[in-house]
């Protein structure tokens, strides 16, 4: 760590995971056995707020509603099924072991812990593996149309970072089909009167009273009305913050505001710099482009990645002979080949592009070629596996991937960082729980493909419905905060004051301009590779941009109406603060691990070089009211999967 970063942060106390001591393989069963329960006759006495209706939020709200709790579900979308879980196309992992390839729960845990480069919580990985079996059977029962083998069993395929076939899928639209199933379950509880659904409502603050989370403040995106909802507990399942990079694979409306507002109310943020760059995205094709498009990792099952062996070779791909192609992943990582983990594949692609081997009009991509698979399997089989993805690629680029290779490039995608939570999914603010990508625990410094849908489902359906009642059991007889409680009134006033501050600047520049510039800063300084120099520069540039934002922002339209410029302005304001903490976290963590690749810390052959003696812990950041940052840590231990250098060769 540099002297500059030492001045930017303070070191706080260590955090306890509250995971049961002993064998991590049995921790989840022992923890469930110790949970307090709420009797069926008392459940209607408790109310729970769930923010977000993706797989984690919809599952949690539906499960708690089914159990008999009064649930208030909020989403800024116009319908719950529009949540961004629909975008995860390739599949969902599970250690069901139906395919005879020697998969198991222990192998699943090993792959997940190793894939995360030993910066996640081992006990959480065991829970993820154990419940994965139940998740697939549960979703199958809900009607998710999983692909099947000829004889009827559910089909699987491989994803990066594993050597077995454990990914269940519905062609190239797995997230969409699972989201439909979860949304239908949620709406069933809405119809039954157990869940109150608030669409087009955005959470803008967390209400904390008596040291615990007791509600939220929201803005009606149609009318502009500011209101508060109180409850005994709050669950945030609001997704990741990859859109801080402006151009990302996430939907344009995805944002960090709910999580960041909770952070500013005391919820620690774990590993904010741990951002995954997906190696199988479409490259940026024009300066006006507002986002990138994700092409599923499942394509790497049959597609081969290559670049011209000669730098600057601008011949069409069909004119480059086989002997003049570099299948660089197969060359560098013969054991895993094109199915190396995402962080490894993204760094390798970046190296090829920056060394002059990039392809396409802007020389900013590599080829993903299906010629061999088409010859071996035939067009019908490839269409059956990936047809909608091929159609999407053709619609986006005008090129036919059946006839010529796809062009792909790394793009900001998934955030392994998120609100810190203990083993029970509760944050550092009692009563505030977190689920899905808004949390942190499973994936460490790099998420394995197809573990995202799984972790959201495990949190929503099989963890929070146990851990939230355990917390509620201690509050029996406690009323919810009244609307006139000072904490409620003050939080709503803070939201109005912040909106007035944004609209009162009266500058000349719209929020999207600042957001785009912020993304450019982050891609340069805190992207696929980082260094102390690039991060220090990025911190300075972000601070300068923040000053310009708060002096030159223009927000057109009024506050008491539908106003997307106002929505964007508030989100960009939060992104600026988050980006500063991201770069501070990356500068502070003086090692390479997973997607956090510090160029000062790499092996002679260019791989990430961890420092387990000094950095085998999860960083959890606190931002104090004066804006100062305090880094707490949760020490990480690995009893089942011993610390080792990752090797995918």
Coordinates of C-alpha atoms in Angstrom, one line a residue:
X1 CA 0.0 0.0 0.0
X2 CA 1.3 3.5 -0.8
X3 CA 1.6 6.4 1.5
X4 CA -1.2 8.2 -0.4
X5 CA -3.7 5.4 0.3
X6 CA -2.6 5.3 4.0
X7 CA -3.8 8.8 4.3
X8 CA -7.1 8.1 2.6
X9 CA -8.4 5.5 5.0
X10 CA -8.5 4.3 8.6
X11 CA -8.4 0.7 9.9
X12 CA -11.3 -0.5 12.0
X13 CA -12.2 -3.5 14.0
X14 CA -12.3 -7.1 12.7
X15 CA -15.8 -8.5 11.9
X16 CA -17.2 -11.9 12.9
X17 CA -18.9 -14.0 10.3
X18 CA -21.1 -15.7 12.8
X19 CA -20.7 -18.9 10.9
X20 CA -21.0 -22.0 13.1
X21 CA -17.6 -23.2 14.3
X22 CA -16.4 -26.6 13.1
X23 CA -16.7 -28.5 9.9
X24 CA -17.9 -26.0 7.2
X25 CA -19.6 -28.9 5.4
X26 CA -22.2 -29.2 8.2
X27 CA -22.4 -25.5 9.2
X28 CA -25.6 -24.8 7.3
X29 CA -27.5 -27.7 8.8
X30 CA -26.3 -26.9 12.3
X31 CA -27.2 -23.2 11.8
X32 CA -30.7 -24.0 10.6
X33 CA -31.2 -26.3 13.6
X34 CA -30.3 -23.4 15.9
X35 CA -32.5 -20.8 14.4
X36 CA -35.5 -19.5 16.3
X37 CA -38.8 -19.9 14.6
X38 CA -42.0 -17.9 14.6
X39 CA -45.2 -19.8 15.1
X40 CA -47.8 -19.7 12.3
X41 CA -50.3 -17.7 14.4
X42 CA -47.7 -15.0 15.1
X43 CA -46.4 -14.5 11.5
X44 CA -49.1 -12.0 10.5
X45 CA -47.8 -9.8 13.3
X46 CA -44.6 -9.1 11.5
X47 CA -44.0 -7.1 8.4
X48 CA -41.0 -7.3 6.1
X49 CA -39.9 -5.0 3.3
X50 CA -38.2 -6.6 0.3
X51 CA -36.6 -4.2 -2.2
X52 CA -36.0 -5.7 -5.6
X53 CA -38.0 -8.3 -7.5
X54 CA -35.2 -10.2 -9.3
X55 CA -34.6 -13.9 -8.4
X56 CA -33.4 -13.1 -4.9
X57 CA -36.1 -10.5 -4.1
X58 CA -39.0 -12.2 -5.8
X59 CA -38.1 -15.6 -4.2
X60 CA -37.7 -14.0 -0.7
X61 CA -41.0 -12.1 -0.9
X62 CA -42.9 -15.1 -2.3
X63 CA -41.4 -17.5 0.3
X64 CA -42.1 -15.1 3.3
X65 CA -45.6 -14.4 1.9
X66 CA -46.3 -18.1 1.6
X67 CA -45.2 -18.6 5.2
X68 CA -47.7 -16.0 6.4
X69 CA -45.6 -12.8 7.0
X70 CA -46.9 -9.5 5.7
X71 CA -44.5 -8.5 2.9
X72 CA -44.1 -5.2 1.1
X73 CA -42.2 -5.7 -2.2
X74 CA -40.8 -2.7 -4.0
X75 CA -39.4 -2.4 -7.5
X76 CA -38.6 0.6 -9.8
X77 CA -39.7 -1.5 -12.8
X78 CA -43.2 -1.4 -14.1
X79 CA -43.6 -5.2 -13.5
X80 CA -41.5 -7.6 -11.3
X81 CA -40.5 -9.8 -14.2
X82 CA -38.5 -6.9 -15.8
X83 CA -35.8 -7.3 -13.1
X84 CA -32.3 -7.7 -14.5
X85 CA -32.1 -11.4 -13.6
X86 CA -33.6 -12.0 -17.0
X87 CA -30.2 -11.1 -18.6
X88 CA -28.3 -14.1 -17.2
X89 CA -28.7 -16.4 -20.2
X90 CA -26.3 -19.3 -20.0
X91 CA -27.5 -21.4 -17.1
X92 CA -27.6 -22.2 -13.4
X93 CA -25.1 -24.4 -11.5
X94 CA -26.0 -27.3 -9.2
X95 CA -24.2 -30.2 -7.7
X96 CA -27.1 -32.6 -8.3
X97 CA -24.7 -35.2 -9.6
X98 CA -27.1 -36.7 -12.1
X99 CA -24.4 -36.8 -14.8
X100 CA -21.9 -39.5 -14.2
X101 CA -18.8 -37.3 -14.4
X102 CA -17.7 -37.4 -10.7
X103 CA -19.3 -34.1 -9.6
X104 CA -20.2 -33.7 -6.0
X105 CA -20.9 -31.0 -3.3
X106 CA -17.2 -31.1 -2.3
X107 CA -16.1 -30.6 -5.9
X108 CA -18.6 -27.7 -6.3
X109 CA -17.1 -26.0 -3.2
X110 CA -13.6 -26.5 -4.4
X111 CA -14.3 -25.0 -7.8
X112 CA -16.2 -22.0 -6.2
X113 CA -13.6 -21.3 -3.6
X114 CA -10.7 -21.7 -6.0
X115 CA -12.5 -19.7 -8.7
X116 CA -13.0 -16.9 -6.3
X117 CA -9.2 -17.0 -5.6
X118 CA -9.7 -17.7 -1.9
X119 CA -11.3 -14.3 -1.1
X120 CA -14.9 -15.6 -0.3
X121 CA -16.3 -17.3 2.8
X122 CA -15.9 -21.0 2.6
X123 CA -18.9 -21.8 4.8
X124 CA -21.1 -19.8 2.4
X125 CA -19.8 -21.8 -0.6
X126 CA -20.9 -25.0 1.2
X127 CA -24.4 -23.6 1.7
X128 CA -24.5 -22.6 -2.0
X129 CA -23.6 -26.2 -3.0
X130 CA -25.9 -27.9 -0.6
X131 CA -29.0 -25.8 -1.5
X132 CA -28.2 -26.0 -5.3
X133 CA -29.8 -29.4 -5.4
X134 CA -33.0 -28.1 -4.0
X135 CA -33.0 -25.0 -6.2
X136 CA -33.1 -26.9 -9.4
X137 CA -35.9 -29.2 -8.2
X138 CA -37.8 -26.2 -6.9
X139 CA -37.6 -24.3 -10.1
X140 CA -38.4 -27.3 -12.1
X141 CA -41.5 -27.8 -10.0
X142 CA -42.4 -24.1 -10.6
X143 CA -42.4 -24.8 -14.4
X144 CA -39.0 -23.5 -15.5
X145 CA -38.5 -25.3 -18.9
X146 CA -35.1 -26.8 -18.4
X147 CA -33.5 -28.5 -21.4
X148 CA -33.7 -32.3 -21.2
X149 CA -31.8 -35.3 -22.5
X150 CA -33.5 -37.7 -24.9
X151 CA -34.7 -40.0 -22.1
X152 CA -36.1 -37.2 -20.0
X153 CA -33.4 -36.2 -17.4
X154 CA -32.5 -32.6 -17.2
X155 CA -29.6 -31.7 -19.4
X156 CA -26.4 -30.0 -18.3
X157 CA -23.4 -28.3 -20.0
X158 CA -20.1 -26.9 -18.8
X159 CA -19.1 -23.4 -17.8
X160 CA -15.8 -21.7 -17.1
X161 CA -13.6 -22.8 -14.2
X162 CA -14.9 -26.4 -13.9
X163 CA -14.2 -29.7 -15.6
X164 CA -17.6 -31.3 -15.0
X165 CA -21.0 -30.6 -16.5
X166 CA -23.2 -29.0 -13.8
X167 CA -24.9 -26.1 -15.5
X168 CA -28.7 -26.5 -16.1
X169 CA -30.1 -24.3 -18.8
X170 CA -33.1 -23.3 -20.9
X171 CA -31.4 -22.7 -24.3
X172 CA -29.8 -19.3 -24.1
X173 CA -32.6 -17.7 -22.0
X174 CA -32.2 -19.3 -18.5
X175 CA -32.4 -16.1 -16.5
X176 CA -35.6 -15.0 -18.4
X177 CA -37.3 -18.3 -17.8
X178 CA -36.3 -18.5 -14.1
X179 CA -37.4 -14.9 -13.6
X180 CA -40.8 -15.7 -15.1
X181 CA -41.2 -18.6 -12.7
X182 CA -40.2 -16.4 -9.7
X183 CA -42.4 -13.5 -10.7
X184 CA -45.4 -15.8 -11.1
X185 CA -44.8 -17.1 -7.6
X186 CA -44.6 -13.6 -6.3
X187 CA -47.7 -12.5 -8.1
X188 CA -49.5 -15.5 -6.6
X189 CA -48.8 -14.2 -3.2
X190 CA -49.9 -10.7 -4.3
X191 CA -53.2 -12.2 -5.4
X192 CA -53.5 -14.0 -2.1
X193 CA -53.1 -10.8 -0.2
X194 CA -49.9 -11.8 1.5
X195 CA -47.6 -9.4 -0.5
X196 CA -48.2 -5.8 -1.3
X197 CA -46.4 -4.9 -4.5
X198 CA -45.2 -1.4 -5.3
X199 CA -44.0 -1.0 -8.8
X200 CA -42.3 2.1 -10.2
X201 CA -41.1 3.0 -6.7
X202 CA -37.4 3.7 -6.1
X203 CA -35.8 3.3 -2.7
X204 CA -33.8 6.5 -1.9
X205 CA -33.0 6.0 1.8
X206 CA -33.0 3.5 4.7
X207 CA -34.7 4.3 8.0
X208 CA -32.6 3.4 11.0
X209 CA -34.1 3.8 14.5
X210 CA -32.9 2.4 17.8
X211 CA -29.9 1.0 16.1
X212 CA -31.8 -1.2 13.6
X213 CA -33.3 -0.9 10.1
X214 CA -37.0 -0.2 10.4
X215 CA -38.1 1.0 7.0
X216 CA -37.3 2.8 3.7
X217 CA -38.1 6.0 1.9
X218 CA -39.2 5.7 -1.7
X219 CA -40.1 8.0 -4.6
X220 CA -43.0 7.2 -6.8
X221 CA -41.4 7.5 -10.3
X222 CA -44.6 8.4 -11.9
X223 CA -45.9 11.1 -9.6
X224 CA -42.7 12.1 -7.8
X225 CA -44.3 11.6 -4.4
X226 CA -41.9 10.9 -1.5
X227 CA -43.3 8.4 1.1
X228 CA -42.0 6.1 3.8
X229 CA -42.8 2.4 4.5
X230 CA -41.9 0.9 7.9
X231 CA -41.5 -2.7 8.9
X232 CA -39.8 -5.0 11.4
X233 CA -37.0 -5.9 8.9
X234 CA -35.7 -4.8 5.5
X235 CA -34.2 -7.1 2.7
X236 CA -32.2 -5.5 -0.1
X237 CA -32.0 -7.5 -3.2
X238 CA -31.3 -4.7 -5.7
X239 CA -28.6 -6.2 -7.9
X240 CA -25.1 -5.1 -8.6
X241 CA -23.5 -1.8 -9.5
X242 CA -21.6 -2.6 -12.7
X243 CA -23.3 0.4 -14.4
X244 CA -20.9 2.6 -12.5
X245 CA -18.7 2.0 -15.5
X246 CA -21.4 3.5 -17.8
X247 CA -20.8 1.0 -20.5
X248 CA -21.6 -2.4 -19.0
X249 CA -23.6 -5.5 -19.8
X250 CA -26.2 -4.4 -17.3
X251 CA -29.5 -2.7 -18.2
X252 CA -29.2 1.1 -18.3
X253 CA -31.5 1.5 -15.2
X254 CA -29.5 -0.8 -13.0
X255 CA -27.9 1.3 -10.3
X256 CA -26.4 1.3 -6.8
X257 CA -28.6 3.9 -5.1
X258 CA -30.5 1.5 -2.7
X259 CA -27.3 -0.2 -1.5
X260 CA -25.3 3.0 -1.4
X261 CA -28.0 4.8 0.7
X262 CA -28.0 1.9 3.1
X263 CA -24.2 2.1 3.2
X264 CA -24.4 5.8 4.1
X265 CA -26.7 4.7 7.0
X266 CA -24.1 2.4 8.4
X267 CA -24.1 -0.8 6.3
X268 CA -20.6 -1.8 5.5
X269 CA -19.6 -2.4 1.8
X270 CA -17.4 -5.4 1.2
X271 CA -14.8 -5.4 -1.6
X272 CA -16.3 -2.7 -3.8
X273 CA -13.4 -2.9 -6.3
X274 CA -14.0 -6.6 -7.0
X275 CA -15.8 -6.2 -10.4
X276 CA -15.9 -9.0 -13.0
X277 CA -15.3 -8.2 -16.6
X278 CA -17.2 -10.6 -18.8
X279 CA -14.9 -11.9 -21.6
X280 CA -17.8 -12.8 -23.9
X281 CA -19.5 -9.4 -24.5
X282 CA -19.9 -7.5 -27.8
X283 CA -17.2 -4.9 -28.3
X284 CA -17.9 -1.2 -28.2
X285 CA -18.6 -0.2 -31.8
X286 CA -19.1 3.5 -31.7
X287 CA -18.4 6.4 -29.3
X288 CA -22.2 7.1 -28.8
X289 CA -22.9 3.6 -27.6
X290 CA -24.5 3.6 -24.1
X291 CA -24.0 0.0 -23.1
X292 CA -22.4 -3.3 -24.1
X293 CA -24.3 -6.5 -24.9
X294 CA -23.6 -9.8 -23.1
X295 CA -23.1 -12.9 -25.1
X296 CA -23.5 -15.9 -22.9
X297 CA -20.5 -17.8 -21.5
X298 CA -22.2 -21.0 -22.6
X299 CA -21.0 -20.1 -26.1
X300 CA -17.5 -21.0 -25.0
X301 CA -18.6 -24.7 -24.8
X302 CA -18.5 -25.0 -28.6
X303 CA -16.9 -21.8 -29.8
X304 CA -13.1 -21.4 -30.1
X305 CA -11.4 -18.1 -29.3
X306 CA -8.6 -16.9 -31.4
X307 CA -6.7 -13.9 -32.9
X308 CA -4.4 -13.6 -35.9
X309 CA -0.9 -14.8 -34.9
X310 CA 0.6 -11.7 -36.6
X311 CA -0.1 -8.3 -35.0
X312 CA -1.9 -5.9 -37.2
X313 CA -3.2 -8.6 -39.6
X314 CA -6.4 -7.1 -41.0
X315 CA -7.4 -9.9 -43.4
X316 CA -11.0 -11.2 -43.0
X317 CA -11.1 -14.2 -40.7
X318 CA -11.9 -16.6 -43.5
X319 CA -8.7 -15.6 -45.3
X320 CA -6.5 -16.4 -42.3
X321 CA -5.2 -20.0 -42.6
X322 CA -5.4 -22.3 -39.6
X323 CA -1.6 -22.2 -39.1
X324 CA -1.7 -18.4 -38.8
X325 CA -4.3 -18.3 -36.0
X326 CA -3.5 -18.2 -32.3
X327 CA -6.0 -20.1 -30.1
X328 CA -4.4 -18.4 -27.2
X329 CA -6.6 -19.8 -24.4
X330 CA -6.0 -23.3 -25.6
X331 CA -2.3 -22.6 -25.9
X332 CA -1.9 -21.0 -22.5
X333 CA -4.4 -23.1 -20.5
X334 CA -4.6 -26.5 -22.2
X335 CA -6.5 -28.2 -19.3
X336 CA -9.4 -25.7 -19.4
X337 CA -8.9 -24.1 -22.8
X338 CA -11.8 -21.8 -23.7
X339 CA -13.5 -22.5 -20.4
X340 CA -11.0 -20.8 -18.2
X341 CA -12.6 -18.6 -15.5
X342 CA -13.8 -15.2 -16.6
X343 CA -11.1 -13.1 -14.9
X344 CA -8.4 -15.2 -16.6
X345 CA -10.1 -15.1 -20.0
X346 CA -10.7 -11.3 -19.8
X347 CA -7.0 -10.6 -18.9
X348 CA -5.9 -12.8 -21.8
X349 CA -8.2 -11.0 -24.3
X350 CA -7.0 -7.7 -23.0
X351 CA -3.3 -8.7 -23.5
X352 CA -4.1 -9.8 -27.1
X353 CA -5.9 -6.6 -27.9
X354 CA -3.3 -4.3 -26.4
X355 CA -0.5 -6.1 -28.1
X356 CA -2.0 -5.3 -31.5
X357 CA -3.7 -8.6 -32.2
X358 CA -7.3 -7.2 -31.8
X359 CA -9.7 -7.7 -34.6
X360 CA -12.7 -5.8 -36.0
X361 CA -13.1 -2.2 -37.3
X362 CA -11.8 -0.7 -34.0
X363 CA -9.2 -3.5 -33.4
X364 CA -10.8 -4.0 -29.9
X365 CA -12.1 -7.6 -30.0
X366 CA -11.2 -11.2 -30.5
X367 CA -12.9 -14.0 -32.5
X368 CA -15.3 -16.6 -31.1
X369 CA -15.5 -19.1 -33.9
X370 CA -18.1 -21.9 -34.3
X371 CA -16.7 -23.3 -37.6
X372 CA -15.4 -26.5 -36.0
X373 CA -18.5 -27.1 -34.0
X374 CA -20.8 -26.6 -37.0
X375 CA -18.7 -29.0 -39.0
X376 CA -18.7 -31.6 -36.2
X377 CA -22.3 -31.2 -34.8
X378 CA -24.2 -29.6 -37.7
X379 CA -26.2 -26.4 -37.8
X380 CA -29.3 -28.0 -36.3
X381 CA -27.6 -28.9 -33.0
X382 CA -25.8 -25.6 -32.7
X383 CA -29.2 -23.8 -33.3
X384 CA -30.8 -26.0 -30.7
X385 CA -28.2 -25.0 -28.1
X386 CA -27.6 -21.4 -28.9
X387 CA -30.1 -20.3 -31.6
X388 CA -31.5 -17.2 -29.8
X389 CA -28.0 -16.0 -28.9
X390 CA -27.0 -16.3 -32.6
X391 CA -30.1 -14.4 -33.6
X392 CA -29.3 -11.7 -31.0
X393 CA -25.7 -11.4 -32.3
X394 CA -27.0 -11.0 -35.9
X395 CA -29.5 -8.4 -34.9
X396 CA -26.9 -6.4 -32.9
X397 CA -24.1 -6.6 -35.5
X398 CA -25.6 -7.4 -38.9
X399 CA -23.2 -10.4 -39.1
X400 CA -24.2 -14.0 -39.4
X401 CA -22.3 -16.1 -36.8
X402 CA -23.1 -19.3 -38.7
X403 CA -20.9 -18.0 -41.5
X404 CA -18.2 -16.0 -39.8
X405 CA -16.8 -15.8 -36.2
X406 CA -18.4 -13.6 -33.6
X407 CA -16.3 -10.7 -32.2
X408 CA -16.2 -10.5 -28.4
X409 CA -14.4 -8.3 -25.9
X410 CA -14.3 -7.9 -22.0
X411 CA -16.9 -5.6 -20.5
X412 CA -17.9 -4.6 -17.0
X413 CA -20.4 -7.1 -15.8
X414 CA -20.9 -8.6 -12.3
X415 CA -19.9 -7.2 -8.9
X416 CA -18.5 -9.6 -6.4
X417 CA -18.4 -6.8 -4.0
X418 CA -21.6 -5.7 -2.2
X419 CA -23.0 -5.0 1.2
X420 CA -21.2 -7.0 3.8
X421 CA -23.3 -9.5 5.6
X422 CA -22.7 -12.2 8.1
X423 CA -23.5 -15.9 7.6
X424 CA -27.2 -15.1 8.3
X425 CA -27.2 -12.6 5.4
X426 CA -27.6 -9.7 7.9
X427 CA -25.6 -6.6 7.3
X428 CA -23.8 -4.5 9.9
X429 CA -27.1 -2.7 10.5
X430 CA -29.3 -5.1 12.6
X431 CA -32.5 -5.8 10.8
X432 CA -31.1 -5.1 7.3
X433 CA -30.6 -8.2 5.2
X434 CA -29.1 -8.6 1.8
X435 CA -29.6 -11.1 -1.0
X436 CA -28.3 -11.8 -4.6
X437 CA -25.7 -9.6 -6.3
X438 CA -26.3 -6.8 -3.8
X439 CA -24.4 -9.0 -1.3
X440 CA -20.9 -10.4 -1.3
X441 CA -20.2 -13.7 0.4
X442 CA -20.1 -16.6 -2.1
X443 CA -17.9 -15.4 -5.0
X444 CA -14.7 -14.0 -3.5
X445 CA -12.6 -12.1 -6.1
X446 CA -14.1 -13.8 -9.1
X447 CA -17.5 -15.4 -9.8
X448 CA -17.7 -18.6 -11.7
X449 CA -20.2 -18.5 -14.6
X450 CA -23.7 -19.8 -13.7
X451 CA -23.2 -19.3 -10.0
X452 CA -25.0 -15.9 -10.2
X453 CA -28.5 -17.2 -10.8
X454 CA -27.8 -19.9 -8.2
X455 CA -26.7 -17.6 -5.5
X456 CA -29.7 -15.3 -6.0
X457 CA -32.1 -18.3 -5.8
X458 CA -30.4 -19.8 -2.8
X459 CA -30.6 -16.5 -0.9
X460 CA -34.2 -15.8 -1.9
X461 CA -35.8 -19.2 -1.5
X462 CA -33.6 -21.1 0.9
X463 CA -31.6 -18.7 3.2
X464 CA -33.5 -15.5 3.9
X465 CA -36.8 -17.4 4.7
X466 CA -34.9 -19.1 7.6
X467 CA -32.6 -16.2 8.8
X468 CA -35.2 -13.4 8.7
X469 CA -37.7 -15.2 11.0
X470 CA -34.8 -16.0 13.3
X471 CA -34.3 -12.2 13.7
X472 CA -38.0 -11.5 13.9
X473 CA -38.6 -13.9 16.7
X474 CA -36.9 -11.6 19.1
X475 CA -39.2 -8.7 18.1
X476 CA -42.6 -10.3 19.0
X477 CA -44.8 -7.6 20.4
X478 CA -42.8 -4.8 18.9
X479 CA -44.9 -2.4 16.7
X480 CA -43.6 -0.9 13.5
X481 CA -42.4 2.7 13.6
X482 CA -45.3 5.1 13.2
X483 CA -45.3 7.6 10.2
X484 CA -44.6 10.5 12.6
X485 CA -41.6 9.0 14.3
X486 CA -38.6 11.4 14.1
X487 CA -36.5 8.8 12.3
X488 CA -39.1 8.5 9.6
X489 CA -39.7 12.2 9.3
X490 CA -35.9 13.0 9.2
X491 CA -35.1 10.3 6.6
X492 CA -37.9 11.6 4.3
X493 CA -36.7 15.2 4.8
X494 CA -33.1 14.1 3.9
X495 CA -34.4 12.7 0.6
X496 CA -36.3 15.8 -0.2
X497 CA -33.3 17.9 0.6
X498 CA -31.0 15.9 -1.6
X499 CA -33.5 16.2 -4.5
X500 CA -33.7 19.9 -4.0
X501 CA -29.9 20.1 -4.0
X502 CA -29.7 18.3 -7.3
X503 CA -32.3 20.3 -9.0
X504 CA -31.0 23.6 -7.6
X505 CA -27.6 23.5 -9.1
X506 CA -28.8 25.0 -12.3
X507 CA -25.8 24.1 -14.4
X508 CA -25.4 23.3 -18.1
X509 CA -24.5 19.6 -18.2
X510 CA -26.8 16.6 -18.1
X511 CA -26.1 13.7 -15.7
X512 CA -25.4 11.3 -18.6
X513 CA -22.3 13.3 -19.6
X514 CA -20.8 13.0 -16.1
X515 CA -21.7 9.3 -16.0
X516 CA -20.0 8.6 -19.3
X517 CA -16.8 10.5 -18.1
X518 CA -16.9 8.5 -14.8
X519 CA -17.0 5.3 -16.8
X520 CA -14.0 6.3 -18.9
X521 CA -12.0 7.1 -15.7
X522 CA -12.9 3.7 -14.2
X523 CA -12.1 1.7 -17.3
X524 CA -8.7 3.4 -17.4
X525 CA -7.8 3.4 -13.7
X526 CA -9.8 0.5 -12.1
X527 CA -10.5 -1.8 -15.0
X528 CA -9.3 -5.3 -16.0
X529 CA -5.9 -4.3 -14.7
X530 CA -5.0 -1.7 -12.1
X531 CA -1.9 -0.2 -10.6
X532 CA -1.1 2.2 -7.8
X533 CA -0.4 4.9 -10.3
X534 CA -3.6 4.4 -12.3
X535 CA -5.7 4.2 -9.1
X536 CA -4.2 7.3 -7.6
X537 CA -4.9 9.1 -10.9
X538 CA -8.4 7.8 -10.9
X539 CA -9.1 9.0 -7.4
X540 CA -7.9 12.5 -8.3
X541 CA -10.0 12.5 -11.5
X542 CA -13.1 11.3 -9.7
X543 CA -12.8 14.0 -7.1
X544 CA -12.4 16.7 -9.8
X545 CA -15.4 15.3 -11.6
X546 CA -17.5 15.4 -8.4
X547 CA -16.7 19.0 -8.0
X548 CA -17.9 19.7 -11.5
X549 CA -21.0 17.6 -11.1
X550 CA -22.1 19.5 -8.0
X551 CA -21.5 22.9 -9.7
X552 CA -22.6 22.3 -13.3
X553 CA -25.3 19.6 -13.2
X554 CA -28.5 20.4 -15.2
X555 CA -31.7 18.7 -14.2
X556 CA -34.6 19.5 -16.5
X557 CA -38.2 19.0 -15.4
X558 CA -39.8 19.2 -12.0
X559 CA -39.7 17.0 -8.9
X560 CA -43.4 16.3 -8.7
X561 CA -43.7 14.4 -11.9
X562 CA -42.2 11.6 -14.0
X563 CA -38.6 12.8 -14.5
X564 CA -35.9 10.4 -15.7
X565 CA -33.3 13.2 -15.7
X566 CA -33.8 13.5 -11.9
X567 CA -33.6 9.7 -11.5
X568 CA -30.3 9.7 -13.4
X569 CA -28.9 12.6 -11.5
X570 CA -29.4 11.0 -8.1
X571 CA -27.9 7.7 -9.3
X572 CA -24.8 9.4 -10.8
X573 CA -24.3 11.3 -7.5
X574 CA -24.2 8.0 -5.7
X575 CA -22.0 6.5 -8.4
X576 CA -19.4 9.2 -7.9
X577 CA -19.1 8.4 -4.2
X578 CA -19.1 4.7 -4.9
X579 CA -16.4 5.0 -7.6
X580 CA -14.1 6.8 -5.1
X581 CA -14.5 4.0 -2.6
X582 CA -13.9 1.4 -5.3
X583 CA -10.6 2.9 -6.3
X584 CA -9.6 3.4 -2.6
X585 CA -10.4 -0.3 -2.0
X586 CA -8.4 -1.3 -5.0
X587 CA -5.5 0.9 -4.0
X588 CA -5.6 -0.4 -0.4
X589 CA -5.6 -4.1 -1.4
X590 CA -1.9 -4.4 -2.2
X591 CA -2.1 -7.8 -4.0
X592 CA -3.6 -9.4 -7.0
X593 CA -6.5 -11.8 -6.6
X594 CA -9.1 -12.9 -9.1
X595 CA -10.6 -9.9 -11.0
X596 CA -8.5 -7.5 -8.9
X597 CA -5.3 -7.6 -11.0
X598 CA -2.7 -5.2 -9.7
X599 CA 0.1 -5.1 -12.4
X600 CA 2.7 -4.8 -9.6
X601 CA 1.7 -8.2 -8.3
X602 CA 1.9 -10.8 -11.0
X603 CA 3.8 -14.1 -11.5
X604 CA 6.5 -14.4 -14.2
X605 CA 4.0 -15.9 -16.5
X606 CA 1.5 -13.0 -16.0
X607 CA -0.9 -14.6 -13.5
X608 CA -2.5 -12.9 -10.4
X609 CA -0.1 -13.1 -7.4
X610 CA -2.0 -13.3 -4.1
X611 CA -0.5 -12.3 -0.7
X612 CA -2.1 -14.7 1.8
X613 CA 0.1 -13.6 4.6
X614 CA -1.2 -10.0 4.6
X615 CA -4.5 -10.0 2.7
X616 CA -6.4 -13.2 3.4
X617 CA -9.5 -11.3 4.6
X618 CA -12.5 -9.6 3.2
X619 CA -12.4 -5.8 3.3
X620 CA -15.6 -4.2 4.6
X621 CA -15.8 -0.4 4.3
X622 CA -17.6 2.1 6.5
X623 CA -18.2 5.6 5.3
X624 CA -18.6 8.0 8.2
X625 CA -20.8 11.1 8.2
X626 CA -17.8 13.3 7.6
X627 CA -17.0 11.2 4.4
X628 CA -13.9 9.5 5.8
X629 CA -13.5 5.8 5.0
X630 CA -12.7 3.1 7.6
X631 CA -11.7 -0.4 6.4
X632 CA -12.8 -3.2 8.6
X633 CA -11.9 -6.8 7.8
X634 CA -13.3 -10.3 8.2
X635 CA -10.5 -12.8 8.4
X636 CA -11.0 -15.7 6.0
X637 CA -10.2 -19.4 6.8
X638 CA -10.1 -22.4 4.5
X639 CA -10.5 -25.7 6.3
X640 CA -11.9 -27.9 3.5
X641 CA -10.2 -26.3 0.5
X642 CA -6.6 -25.5 1.4
X643 CA -5.0 -22.3 0.2
X644 CA -3.3 -22.9 -3.1
X645 CA -2.1 -21.0 -6.2
X646 CA -4.8 -21.2 -8.8
X647 CA -3.7 -23.2 -11.9
X648 CA -5.9 -23.6 -14.9
X649 CA -3.1 -24.8 -17.2

